[in-house]
Short mmCIF file of C-alpha atoms and ligand atoms in Angstrom, two decimals:
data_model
loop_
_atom_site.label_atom_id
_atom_site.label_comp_id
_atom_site.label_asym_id
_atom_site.label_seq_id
_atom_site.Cartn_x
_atom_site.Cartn_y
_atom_site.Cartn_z
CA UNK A 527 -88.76 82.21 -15.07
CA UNK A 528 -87.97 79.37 -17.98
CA UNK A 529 -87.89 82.12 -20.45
CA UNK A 530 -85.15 84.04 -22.38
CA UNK A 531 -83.82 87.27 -21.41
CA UNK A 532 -85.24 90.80 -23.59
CA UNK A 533 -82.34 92.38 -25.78
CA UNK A 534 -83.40 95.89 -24.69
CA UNK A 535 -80.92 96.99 -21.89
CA UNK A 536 -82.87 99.85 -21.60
CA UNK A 537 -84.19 100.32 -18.02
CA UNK A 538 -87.34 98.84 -17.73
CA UNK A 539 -90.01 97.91 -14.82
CA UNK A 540 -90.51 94.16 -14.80
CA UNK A 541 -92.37 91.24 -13.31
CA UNK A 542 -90.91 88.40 -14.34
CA UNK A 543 -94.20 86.56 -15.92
CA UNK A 544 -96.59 89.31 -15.35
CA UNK A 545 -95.37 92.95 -16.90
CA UNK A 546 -92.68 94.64 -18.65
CA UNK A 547 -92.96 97.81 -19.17
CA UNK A 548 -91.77 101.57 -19.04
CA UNK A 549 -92.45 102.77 -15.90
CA UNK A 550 -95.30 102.19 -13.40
CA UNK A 551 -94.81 105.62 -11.67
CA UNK A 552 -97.27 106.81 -15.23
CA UNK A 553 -100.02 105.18 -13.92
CA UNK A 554 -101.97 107.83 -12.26
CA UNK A 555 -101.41 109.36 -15.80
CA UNK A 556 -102.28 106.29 -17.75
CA UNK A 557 -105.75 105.92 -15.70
CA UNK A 558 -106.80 109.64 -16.93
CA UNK A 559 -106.40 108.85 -20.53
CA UNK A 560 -108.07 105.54 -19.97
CA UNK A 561 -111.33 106.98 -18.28
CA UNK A 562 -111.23 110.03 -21.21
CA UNK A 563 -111.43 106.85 -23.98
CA UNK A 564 -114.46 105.59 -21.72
CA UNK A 565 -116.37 108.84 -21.58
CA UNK A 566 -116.06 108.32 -25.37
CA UNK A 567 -116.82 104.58 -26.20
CA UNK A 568 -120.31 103.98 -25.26
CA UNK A 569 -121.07 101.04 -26.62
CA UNK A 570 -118.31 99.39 -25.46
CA UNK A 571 -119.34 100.62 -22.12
CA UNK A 572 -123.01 99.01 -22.66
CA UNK A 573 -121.64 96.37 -23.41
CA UNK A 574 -119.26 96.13 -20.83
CA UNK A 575 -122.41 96.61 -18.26
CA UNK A 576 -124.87 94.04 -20.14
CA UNK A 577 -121.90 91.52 -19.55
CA UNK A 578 -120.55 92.13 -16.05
CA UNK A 579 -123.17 89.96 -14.54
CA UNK A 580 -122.66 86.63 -16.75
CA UNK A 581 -118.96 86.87 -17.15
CA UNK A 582 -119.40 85.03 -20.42
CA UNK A 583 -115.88 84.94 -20.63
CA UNK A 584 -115.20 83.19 -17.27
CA UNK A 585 -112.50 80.83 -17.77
CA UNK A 586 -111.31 81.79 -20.85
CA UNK A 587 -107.17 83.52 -21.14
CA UNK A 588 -106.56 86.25 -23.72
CA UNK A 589 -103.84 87.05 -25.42
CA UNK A 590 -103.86 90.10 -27.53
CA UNK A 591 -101.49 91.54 -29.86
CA UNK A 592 -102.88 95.30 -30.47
CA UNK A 593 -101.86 98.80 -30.02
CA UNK A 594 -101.52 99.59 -26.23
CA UNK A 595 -103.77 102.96 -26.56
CA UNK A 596 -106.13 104.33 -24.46
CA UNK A 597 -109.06 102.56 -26.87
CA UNK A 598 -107.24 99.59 -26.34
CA UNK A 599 -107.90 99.81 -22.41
CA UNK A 600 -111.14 99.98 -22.69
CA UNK A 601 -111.22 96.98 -24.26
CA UNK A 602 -109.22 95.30 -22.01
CA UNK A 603 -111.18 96.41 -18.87
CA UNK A 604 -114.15 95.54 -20.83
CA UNK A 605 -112.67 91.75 -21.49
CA UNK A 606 -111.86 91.69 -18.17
CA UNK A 607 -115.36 92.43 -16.90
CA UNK A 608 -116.60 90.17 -18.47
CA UNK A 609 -114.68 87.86 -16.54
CA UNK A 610 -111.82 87.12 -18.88
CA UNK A 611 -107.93 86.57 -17.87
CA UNK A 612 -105.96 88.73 -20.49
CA UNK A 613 -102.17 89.05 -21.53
CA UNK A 614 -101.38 92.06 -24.04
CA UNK A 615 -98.65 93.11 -26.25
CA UNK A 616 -98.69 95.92 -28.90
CA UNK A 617 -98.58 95.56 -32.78
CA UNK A 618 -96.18 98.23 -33.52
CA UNK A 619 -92.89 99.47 -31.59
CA UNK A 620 -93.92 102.77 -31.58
CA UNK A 621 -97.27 102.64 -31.27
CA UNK A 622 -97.59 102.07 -27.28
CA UNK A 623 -98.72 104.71 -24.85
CA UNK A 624 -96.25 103.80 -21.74
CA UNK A 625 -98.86 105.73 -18.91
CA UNK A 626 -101.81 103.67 -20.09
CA UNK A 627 -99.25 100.23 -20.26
CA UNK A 628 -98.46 101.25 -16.41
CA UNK A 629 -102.18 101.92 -15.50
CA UNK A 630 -103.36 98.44 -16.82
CA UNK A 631 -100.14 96.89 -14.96
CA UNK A 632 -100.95 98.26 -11.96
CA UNK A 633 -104.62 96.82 -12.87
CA UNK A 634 -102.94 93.32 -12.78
CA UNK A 635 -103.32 92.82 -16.41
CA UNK A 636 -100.51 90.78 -17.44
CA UNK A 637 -98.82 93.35 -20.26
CA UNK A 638 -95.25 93.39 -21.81
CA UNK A 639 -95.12 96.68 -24.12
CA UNK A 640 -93.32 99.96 -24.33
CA UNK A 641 -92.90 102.69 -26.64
CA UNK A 642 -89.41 101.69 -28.34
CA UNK A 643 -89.47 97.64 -27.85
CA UNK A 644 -88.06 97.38 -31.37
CA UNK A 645 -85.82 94.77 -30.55
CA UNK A 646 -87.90 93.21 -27.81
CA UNK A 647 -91.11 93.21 -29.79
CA UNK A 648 -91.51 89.24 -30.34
CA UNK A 649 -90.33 88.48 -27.30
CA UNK A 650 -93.36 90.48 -25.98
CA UNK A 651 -95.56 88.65 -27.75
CA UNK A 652 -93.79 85.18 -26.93
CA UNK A 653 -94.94 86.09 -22.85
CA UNK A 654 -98.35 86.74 -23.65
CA UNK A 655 -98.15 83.23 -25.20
CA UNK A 656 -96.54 81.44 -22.49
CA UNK A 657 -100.20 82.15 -20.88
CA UNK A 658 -101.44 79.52 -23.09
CA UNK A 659 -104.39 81.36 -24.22
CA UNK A 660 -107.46 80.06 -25.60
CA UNK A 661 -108.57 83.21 -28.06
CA UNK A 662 -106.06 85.57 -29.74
CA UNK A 663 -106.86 88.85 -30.80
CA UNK A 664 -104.36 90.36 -33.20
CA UNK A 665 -103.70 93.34 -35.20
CA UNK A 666 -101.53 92.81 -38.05
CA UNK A 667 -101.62 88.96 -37.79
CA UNK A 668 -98.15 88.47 -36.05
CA UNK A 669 -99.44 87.20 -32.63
CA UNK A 670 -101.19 84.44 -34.81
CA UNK A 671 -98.24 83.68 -37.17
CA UNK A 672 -95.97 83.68 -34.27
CA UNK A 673 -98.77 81.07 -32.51
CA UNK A 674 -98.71 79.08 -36.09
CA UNK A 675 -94.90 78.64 -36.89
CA UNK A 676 -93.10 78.76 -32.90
CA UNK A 677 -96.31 77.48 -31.07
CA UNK A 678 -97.65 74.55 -33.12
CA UNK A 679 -99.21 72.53 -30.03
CA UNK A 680 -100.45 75.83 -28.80
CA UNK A 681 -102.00 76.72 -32.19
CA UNK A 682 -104.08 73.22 -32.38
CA UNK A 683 -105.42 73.99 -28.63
CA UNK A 684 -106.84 77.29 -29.78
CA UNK A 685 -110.64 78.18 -29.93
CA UNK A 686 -110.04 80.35 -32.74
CA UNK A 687 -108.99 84.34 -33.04
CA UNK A 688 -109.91 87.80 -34.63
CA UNK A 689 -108.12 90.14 -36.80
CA UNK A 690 -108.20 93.95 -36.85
CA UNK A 691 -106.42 95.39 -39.64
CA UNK A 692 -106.94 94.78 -43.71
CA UNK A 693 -103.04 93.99 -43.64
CA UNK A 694 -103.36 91.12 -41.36
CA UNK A 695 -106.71 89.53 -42.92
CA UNK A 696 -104.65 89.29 -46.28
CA UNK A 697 -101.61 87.96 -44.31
CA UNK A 698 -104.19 85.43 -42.80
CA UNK A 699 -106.13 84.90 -45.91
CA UNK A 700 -102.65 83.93 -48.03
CA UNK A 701 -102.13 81.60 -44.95
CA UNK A 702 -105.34 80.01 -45.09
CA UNK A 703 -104.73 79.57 -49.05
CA UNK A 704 -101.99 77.72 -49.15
CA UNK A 705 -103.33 75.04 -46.15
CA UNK A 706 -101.67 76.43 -43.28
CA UNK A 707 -104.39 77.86 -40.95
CA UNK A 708 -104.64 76.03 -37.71
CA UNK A 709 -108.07 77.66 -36.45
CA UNK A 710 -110.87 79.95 -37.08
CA UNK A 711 -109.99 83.68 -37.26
CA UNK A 712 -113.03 86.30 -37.46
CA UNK A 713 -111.94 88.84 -39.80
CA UNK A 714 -113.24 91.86 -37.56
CA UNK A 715 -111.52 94.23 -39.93
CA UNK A 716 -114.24 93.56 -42.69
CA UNK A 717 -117.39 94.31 -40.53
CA UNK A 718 -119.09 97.33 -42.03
CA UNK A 719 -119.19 98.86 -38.97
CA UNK A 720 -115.36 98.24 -38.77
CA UNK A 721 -113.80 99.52 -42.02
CA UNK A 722 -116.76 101.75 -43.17
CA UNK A 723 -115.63 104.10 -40.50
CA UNK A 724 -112.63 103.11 -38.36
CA UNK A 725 -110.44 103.07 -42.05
CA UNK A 726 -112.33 106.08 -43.53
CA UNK A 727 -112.84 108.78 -40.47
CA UNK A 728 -110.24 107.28 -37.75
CA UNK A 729 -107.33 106.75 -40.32
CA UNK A 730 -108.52 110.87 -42.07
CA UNK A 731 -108.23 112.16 -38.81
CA UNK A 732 -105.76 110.35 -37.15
CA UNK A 733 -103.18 110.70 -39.67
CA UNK A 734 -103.81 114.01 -40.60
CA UNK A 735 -103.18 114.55 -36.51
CA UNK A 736 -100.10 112.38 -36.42
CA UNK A 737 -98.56 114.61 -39.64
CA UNK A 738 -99.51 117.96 -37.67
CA UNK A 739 -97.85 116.82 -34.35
CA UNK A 740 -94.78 116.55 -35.57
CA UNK A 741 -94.57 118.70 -38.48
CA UNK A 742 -96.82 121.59 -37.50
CA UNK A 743 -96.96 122.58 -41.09
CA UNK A 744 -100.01 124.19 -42.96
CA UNK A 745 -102.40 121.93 -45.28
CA UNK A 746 -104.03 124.58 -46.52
CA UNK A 747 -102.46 124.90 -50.13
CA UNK A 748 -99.59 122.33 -50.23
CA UNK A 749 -99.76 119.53 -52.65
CA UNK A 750 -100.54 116.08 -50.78
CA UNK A 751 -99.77 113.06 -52.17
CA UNK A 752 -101.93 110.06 -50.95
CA UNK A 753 -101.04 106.59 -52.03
CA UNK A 754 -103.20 104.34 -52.29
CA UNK A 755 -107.17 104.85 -52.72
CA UNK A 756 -108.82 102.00 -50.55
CA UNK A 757 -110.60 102.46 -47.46
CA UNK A 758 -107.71 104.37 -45.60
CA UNK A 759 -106.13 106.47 -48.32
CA UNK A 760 -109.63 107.65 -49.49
CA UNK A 761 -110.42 108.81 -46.08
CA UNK A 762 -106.70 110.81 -45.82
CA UNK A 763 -107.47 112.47 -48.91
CA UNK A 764 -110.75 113.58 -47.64
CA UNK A 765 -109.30 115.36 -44.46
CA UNK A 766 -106.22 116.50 -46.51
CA UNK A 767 -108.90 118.57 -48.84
CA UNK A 768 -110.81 119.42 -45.92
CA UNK A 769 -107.63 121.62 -44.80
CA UNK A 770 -107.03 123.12 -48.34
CA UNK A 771 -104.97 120.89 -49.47
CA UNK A 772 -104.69 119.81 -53.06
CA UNK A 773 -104.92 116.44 -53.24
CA UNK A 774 -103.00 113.60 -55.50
CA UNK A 775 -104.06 110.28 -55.52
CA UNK A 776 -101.79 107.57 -56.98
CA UNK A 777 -103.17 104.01 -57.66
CA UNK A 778 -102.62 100.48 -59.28
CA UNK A 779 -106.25 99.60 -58.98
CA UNK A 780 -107.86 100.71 -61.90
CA UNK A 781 -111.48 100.88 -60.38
CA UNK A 782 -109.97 102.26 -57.16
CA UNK A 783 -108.04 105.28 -59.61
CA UNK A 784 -111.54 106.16 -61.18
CA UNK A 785 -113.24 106.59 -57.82
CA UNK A 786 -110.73 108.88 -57.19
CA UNK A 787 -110.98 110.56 -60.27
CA UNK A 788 -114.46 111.34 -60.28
CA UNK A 789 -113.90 112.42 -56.46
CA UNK A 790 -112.17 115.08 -58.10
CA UNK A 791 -108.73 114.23 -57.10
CA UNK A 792 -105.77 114.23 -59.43
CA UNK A 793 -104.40 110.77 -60.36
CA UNK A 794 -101.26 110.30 -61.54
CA UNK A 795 -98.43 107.73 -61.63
CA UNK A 796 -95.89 108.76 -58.70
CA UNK A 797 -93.73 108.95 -60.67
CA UNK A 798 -94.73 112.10 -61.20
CA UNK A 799 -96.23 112.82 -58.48
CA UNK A 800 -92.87 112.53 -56.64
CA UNK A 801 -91.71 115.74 -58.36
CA UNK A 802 -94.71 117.76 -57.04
CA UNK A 803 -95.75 116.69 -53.84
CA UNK A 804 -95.16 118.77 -50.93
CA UNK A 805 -96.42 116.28 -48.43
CA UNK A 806 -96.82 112.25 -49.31
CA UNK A 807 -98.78 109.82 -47.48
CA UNK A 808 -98.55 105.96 -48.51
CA UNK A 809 -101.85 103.85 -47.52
CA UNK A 810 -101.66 100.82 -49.39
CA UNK A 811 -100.31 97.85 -47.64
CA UNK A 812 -97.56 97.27 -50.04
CA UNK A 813 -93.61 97.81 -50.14
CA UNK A 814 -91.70 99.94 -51.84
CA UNK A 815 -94.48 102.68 -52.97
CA UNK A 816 -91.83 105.80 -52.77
CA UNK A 817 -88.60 104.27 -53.44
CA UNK A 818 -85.10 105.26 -54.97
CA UNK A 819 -85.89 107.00 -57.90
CA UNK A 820 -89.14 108.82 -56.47
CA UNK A 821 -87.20 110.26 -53.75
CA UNK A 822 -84.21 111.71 -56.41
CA UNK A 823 -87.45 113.69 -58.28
CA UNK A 824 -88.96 115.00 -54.64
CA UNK A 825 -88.42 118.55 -54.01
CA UNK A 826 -86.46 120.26 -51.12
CA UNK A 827 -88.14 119.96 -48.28
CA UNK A 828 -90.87 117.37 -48.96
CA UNK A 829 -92.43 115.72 -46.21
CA UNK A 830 -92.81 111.53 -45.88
CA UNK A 831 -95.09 109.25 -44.05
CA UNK A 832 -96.87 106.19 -44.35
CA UNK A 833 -100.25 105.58 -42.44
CA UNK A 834 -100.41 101.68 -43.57
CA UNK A 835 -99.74 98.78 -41.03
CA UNK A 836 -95.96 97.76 -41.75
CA UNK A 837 -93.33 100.18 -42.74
CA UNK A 838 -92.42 98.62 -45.76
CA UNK A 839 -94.35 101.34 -47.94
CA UNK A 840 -91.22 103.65 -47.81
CA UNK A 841 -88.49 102.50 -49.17
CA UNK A 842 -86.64 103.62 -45.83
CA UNK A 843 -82.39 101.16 -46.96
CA UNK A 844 -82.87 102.98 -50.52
CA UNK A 845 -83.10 106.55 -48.45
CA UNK A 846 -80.66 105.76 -46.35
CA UNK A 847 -78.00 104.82 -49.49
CA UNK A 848 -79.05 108.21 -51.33
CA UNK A 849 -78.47 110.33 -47.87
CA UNK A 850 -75.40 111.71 -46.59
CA UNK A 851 -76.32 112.80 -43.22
CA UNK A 852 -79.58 112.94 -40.85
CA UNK A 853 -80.30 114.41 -38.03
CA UNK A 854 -83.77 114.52 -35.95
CA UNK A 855 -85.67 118.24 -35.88
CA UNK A 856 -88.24 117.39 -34.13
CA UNK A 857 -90.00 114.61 -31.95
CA UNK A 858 -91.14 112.46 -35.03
CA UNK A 859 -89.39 113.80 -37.70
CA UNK A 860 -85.96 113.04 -38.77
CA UNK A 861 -84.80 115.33 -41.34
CA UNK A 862 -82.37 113.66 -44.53
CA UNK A 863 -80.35 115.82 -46.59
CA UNK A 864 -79.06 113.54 -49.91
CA UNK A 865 -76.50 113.57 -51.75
CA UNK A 866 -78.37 115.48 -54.23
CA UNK A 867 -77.80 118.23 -51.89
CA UNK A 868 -82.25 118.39 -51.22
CA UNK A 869 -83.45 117.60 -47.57
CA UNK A 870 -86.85 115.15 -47.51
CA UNK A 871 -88.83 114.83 -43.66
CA UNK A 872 -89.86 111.56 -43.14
CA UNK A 873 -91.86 111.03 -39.65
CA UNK A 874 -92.55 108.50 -37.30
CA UNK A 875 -89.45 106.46 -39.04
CA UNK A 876 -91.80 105.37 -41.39
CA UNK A 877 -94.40 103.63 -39.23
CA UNK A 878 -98.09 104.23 -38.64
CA UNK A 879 -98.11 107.99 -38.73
CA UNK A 880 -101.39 108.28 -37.02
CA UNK A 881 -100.48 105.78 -34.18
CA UNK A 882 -96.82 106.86 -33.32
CA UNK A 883 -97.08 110.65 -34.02
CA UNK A 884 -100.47 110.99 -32.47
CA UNK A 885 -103.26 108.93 -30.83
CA UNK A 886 -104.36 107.08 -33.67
CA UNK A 887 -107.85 107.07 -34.03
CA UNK A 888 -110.09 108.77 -31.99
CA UNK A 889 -111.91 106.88 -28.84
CA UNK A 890 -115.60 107.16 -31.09
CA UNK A 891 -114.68 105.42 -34.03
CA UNK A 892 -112.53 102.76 -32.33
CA UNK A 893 -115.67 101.84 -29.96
CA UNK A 894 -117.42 100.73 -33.05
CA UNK A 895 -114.48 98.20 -33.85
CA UNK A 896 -113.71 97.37 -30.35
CA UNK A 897 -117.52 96.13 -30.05
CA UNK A 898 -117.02 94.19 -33.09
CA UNK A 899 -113.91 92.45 -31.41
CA UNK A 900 -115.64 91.73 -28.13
CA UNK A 901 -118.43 90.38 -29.92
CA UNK A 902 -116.55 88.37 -31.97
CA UNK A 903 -114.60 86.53 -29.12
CA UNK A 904 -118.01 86.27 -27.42
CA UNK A 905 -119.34 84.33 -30.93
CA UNK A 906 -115.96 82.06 -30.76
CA UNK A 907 -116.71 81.21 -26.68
CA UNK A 908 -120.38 81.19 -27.41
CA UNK A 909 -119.74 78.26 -30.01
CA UNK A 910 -117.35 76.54 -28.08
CA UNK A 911 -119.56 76.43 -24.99
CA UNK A 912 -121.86 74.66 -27.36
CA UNK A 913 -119.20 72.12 -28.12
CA UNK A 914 -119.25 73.66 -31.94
CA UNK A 915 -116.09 73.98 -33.52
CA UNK A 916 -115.70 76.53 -36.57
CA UNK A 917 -113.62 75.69 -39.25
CA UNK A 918 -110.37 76.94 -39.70
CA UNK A 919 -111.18 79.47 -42.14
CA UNK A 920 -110.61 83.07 -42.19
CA UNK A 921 -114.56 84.08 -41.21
CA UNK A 922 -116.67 86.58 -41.38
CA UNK A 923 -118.40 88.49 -37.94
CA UNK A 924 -122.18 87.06 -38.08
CA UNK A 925 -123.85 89.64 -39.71
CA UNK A 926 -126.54 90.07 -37.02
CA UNK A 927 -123.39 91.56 -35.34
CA UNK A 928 -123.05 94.57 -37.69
CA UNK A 929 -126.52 95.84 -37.27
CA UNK A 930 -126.29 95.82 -33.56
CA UNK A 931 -123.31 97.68 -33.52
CA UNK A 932 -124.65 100.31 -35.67
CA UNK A 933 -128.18 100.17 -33.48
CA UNK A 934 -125.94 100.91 -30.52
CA UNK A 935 -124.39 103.81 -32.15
CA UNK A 936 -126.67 105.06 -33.07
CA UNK A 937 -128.98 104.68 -29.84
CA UNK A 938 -125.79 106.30 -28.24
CA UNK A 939 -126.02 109.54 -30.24
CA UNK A 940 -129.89 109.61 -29.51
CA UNK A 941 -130.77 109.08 -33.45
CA UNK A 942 -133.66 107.83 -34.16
CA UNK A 943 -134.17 105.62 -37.40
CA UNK A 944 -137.44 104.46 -39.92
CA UNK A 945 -138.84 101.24 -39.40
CA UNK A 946 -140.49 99.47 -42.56
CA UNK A 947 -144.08 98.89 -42.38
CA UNK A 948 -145.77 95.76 -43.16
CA UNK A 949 -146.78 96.70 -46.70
CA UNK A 950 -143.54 97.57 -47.36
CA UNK A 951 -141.83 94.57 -46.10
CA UNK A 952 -144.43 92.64 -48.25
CA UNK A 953 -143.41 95.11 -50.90
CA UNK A 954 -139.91 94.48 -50.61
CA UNK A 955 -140.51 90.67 -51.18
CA UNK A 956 -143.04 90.52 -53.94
CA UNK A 957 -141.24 89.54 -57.20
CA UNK A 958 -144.18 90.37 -59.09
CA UNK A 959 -144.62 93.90 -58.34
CA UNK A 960 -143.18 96.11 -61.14
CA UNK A 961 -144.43 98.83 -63.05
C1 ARJ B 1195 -106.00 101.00 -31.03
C2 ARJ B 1195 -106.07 101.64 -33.21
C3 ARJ B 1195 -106.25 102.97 -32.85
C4 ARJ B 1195 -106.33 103.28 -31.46
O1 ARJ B 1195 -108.26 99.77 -35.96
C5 ARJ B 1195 -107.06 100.29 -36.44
C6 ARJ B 1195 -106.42 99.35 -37.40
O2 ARJ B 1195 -107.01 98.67 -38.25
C7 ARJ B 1195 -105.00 99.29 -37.07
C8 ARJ B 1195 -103.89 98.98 -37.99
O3 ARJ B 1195 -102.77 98.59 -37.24
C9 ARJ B 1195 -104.73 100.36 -36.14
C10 ARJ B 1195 -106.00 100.40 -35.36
N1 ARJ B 1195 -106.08 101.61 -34.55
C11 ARJ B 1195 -106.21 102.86 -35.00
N2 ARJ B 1195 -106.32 103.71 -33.97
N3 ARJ B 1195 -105.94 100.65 -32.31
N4 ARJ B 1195 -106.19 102.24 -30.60
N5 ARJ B 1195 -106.55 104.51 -31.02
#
């Protein structure tokens, strides 16, 4: 094949054009986890059956850039039911789940991921892209800044993309700014149904899971530092109280502090918080949030992890100068003892705690924002099967989109919801009525 070789000399199963990945002996394994997501995503799975018929997406090639997780199969199958051709790499190097890589090989989905592809990870997503896809679905927005700066012809063919993540939409949003968006990118991240709940309950739980996996430690009592109060640090604290913890919030947002605040939360400036916390969690989406001086005032012992997209949020070059020797103590948890003499426990090397410790978030929350990305890429195909063109803006999902998710949801839990009558519908749009 007329493309370069991967660094990784790692042994790896490979199909020159089609897969690269760990092992394809895990698929048996890989197909278990996939049809546990399934018997948890049921709106996916409507949808999945409302669209099997029409193969809207007939035609139309693929490439995401996402997580390879169980949730992230049923996706896949579901794009592929639908009658799409899809090519798949993951967002994060230690973020893919190798048996459900080798079950959706062995499916004949064209995938190049494993757990580890560190130094392989944009030549991953450079195969998905010599697919010449039509749609991109990203997480993280480096599949569509790797389309932008290496794939310029590519990028004007495009019919447009989605995003997933808050960390990619600003990425995109800072492109779009300064002129330099090619196409149309649905910011799927900013659905309510999408950050409402996958950023509040899936990032509480699934980091609080990630930090017990490979700490084992007890909540209940321990000082927990959460950085950041947006969508995903607010939900962290949540959980952490829900164990016992007691919970410091650090902020730069003033607004964002005093929700916290009247939450009942500490807040604090780390810098003081550093000398206190037992366990710190960053969630912010910007660098450097624990750095040098932060970790010289952290007790013996303290725990470190970030549960934001990039692992910038740890200072991880200024650790390393301050340590004099590290060793691993567990899976996910490398243990540094500094100069200083005090030992700090950072996990999952600083990445996405909740994604490379654990599962990240669980199946039900993630069908909720895997609907919103199929129905997203159905609006972009939809529109160009009109001949319609969006701009290329960063875009919002059509809000008709949002309620049907939540319908389905809630139809899927068998809750049953009011319906306005007519006199209050005329009520609600009579300007005159008042007191
Ligand atoms: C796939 C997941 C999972 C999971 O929707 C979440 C988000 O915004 C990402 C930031 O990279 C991670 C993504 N996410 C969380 N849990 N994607 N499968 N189980």
């Amino acid at each position: 094949m007329g493309y370069p070789p991967r660094r990784s000399r790692e042994p790896l199963e490979e199909k020159p054009g089609v897969y690269c990945i760990r092992s394809l002996a895990l698929a048996e394994e890989g197909r278990k986890l996939i049809e546990w997501a399934e018997a948890h995503m049921p709106v996916l799975m409507e949808l999945r059956r409302r669209y099997s018929a029409s193969k809207p997406f007939a035609g139309y090639r693929i490439a995401g850039c996402l997580h390879v997780t169980k949730e992230t199969a049923v996706l896949i199958r579901t794009f592929v039911a639908a009658g799409a051709e899809v090519a798949w790499s993951g967002c994060n190097p230690l973020s893919t789940n190798d048996a459900v890589a080798a079950a959706l090989a062995a499916e004949g989905i064209r995938i190049f991921a494993w757990h580890g592809n560190g130094e392989d990870f944009y030549w991953c997503i450079e195969r998905t892209l010599d697919f010449e896809p039509h749609l991109a679905l990203d997480d993280g927005a480096d599949l569509i800044t790797t389309i932008h700066e290496r794939y310029p012809e590519l990028a004007t063919r495009m019919l447009g993309g989605t995003e997933e993540t808050t960390t990619g939409v600003n990425r995109l949003r800072a492109r779009a700014r300064q002129g330099r968006l090619v196409f149309p990118v649905i910011a799927v991240n900013d659905a309510e149904t999408k950050w409402d709940f996958d950023n509040v309950y899936g990032t509480g739980q699934s980091t609080i899971d990630g930090i017990l996996r490979a700490t084992s430690v007890m909540l209940a009592g321990k000082v927990f530092v959460v950085a950041g109060y947006g969508h995903c640090g607010s939900g962290v604290a949540r959980r952490a109280r829900g164990m016992g913890a007691r919970v410091v919030v650090t902020e730069v947002r003033p607004i964002a502090a005093l929700k916290a605040v009247l939450e009942g939360y500490e807040v604090m400036p780390m810098d003081e918080a550093a000398r206190i916390g037992d366990i710190f969690c960053t969630a912010t989406g910007m660098r450097d949030v624990i750095r040098r001086h932060h970790f010289e005032l952290m007790k013996d012992g303290a725990i470190l992890c970030n549960t934001g997209h990039y692992d910038v949020e740890i200072n991880l070059p200024e650790l390393e100068e301050l340590t004099l020797r590290k060793r691993d103590i567990r899976p996910n948890c490398t243990e540094y003892t500094l100069r200083n003499g005090k030992r700090l426990y950072l996990l999952a090397e600083g990445r996405l705690v909740n994604l490379a410790a654990a599962e990240g978030h669980p199946s039900e929350v993630m069908d909720m924002s895997f609907a919103n990305q199929f129905l997203a890429h159905l609006h972009l195909v939809e529109a160009a099967k009109r001949g319609e063109r969006f701009p290329a803006a960063i875009l919002p999902i059509p809000p008709e989109q949002d309620e049907l998710v939540a319908r389905m949801k809630l139809e899927s839990l068998g809750i049953r919801i009011d319906e306005l009558t007519p006199e209050q519908l005329r009520y609600r749009d009579d300007y005159l009525a008042g007191t």
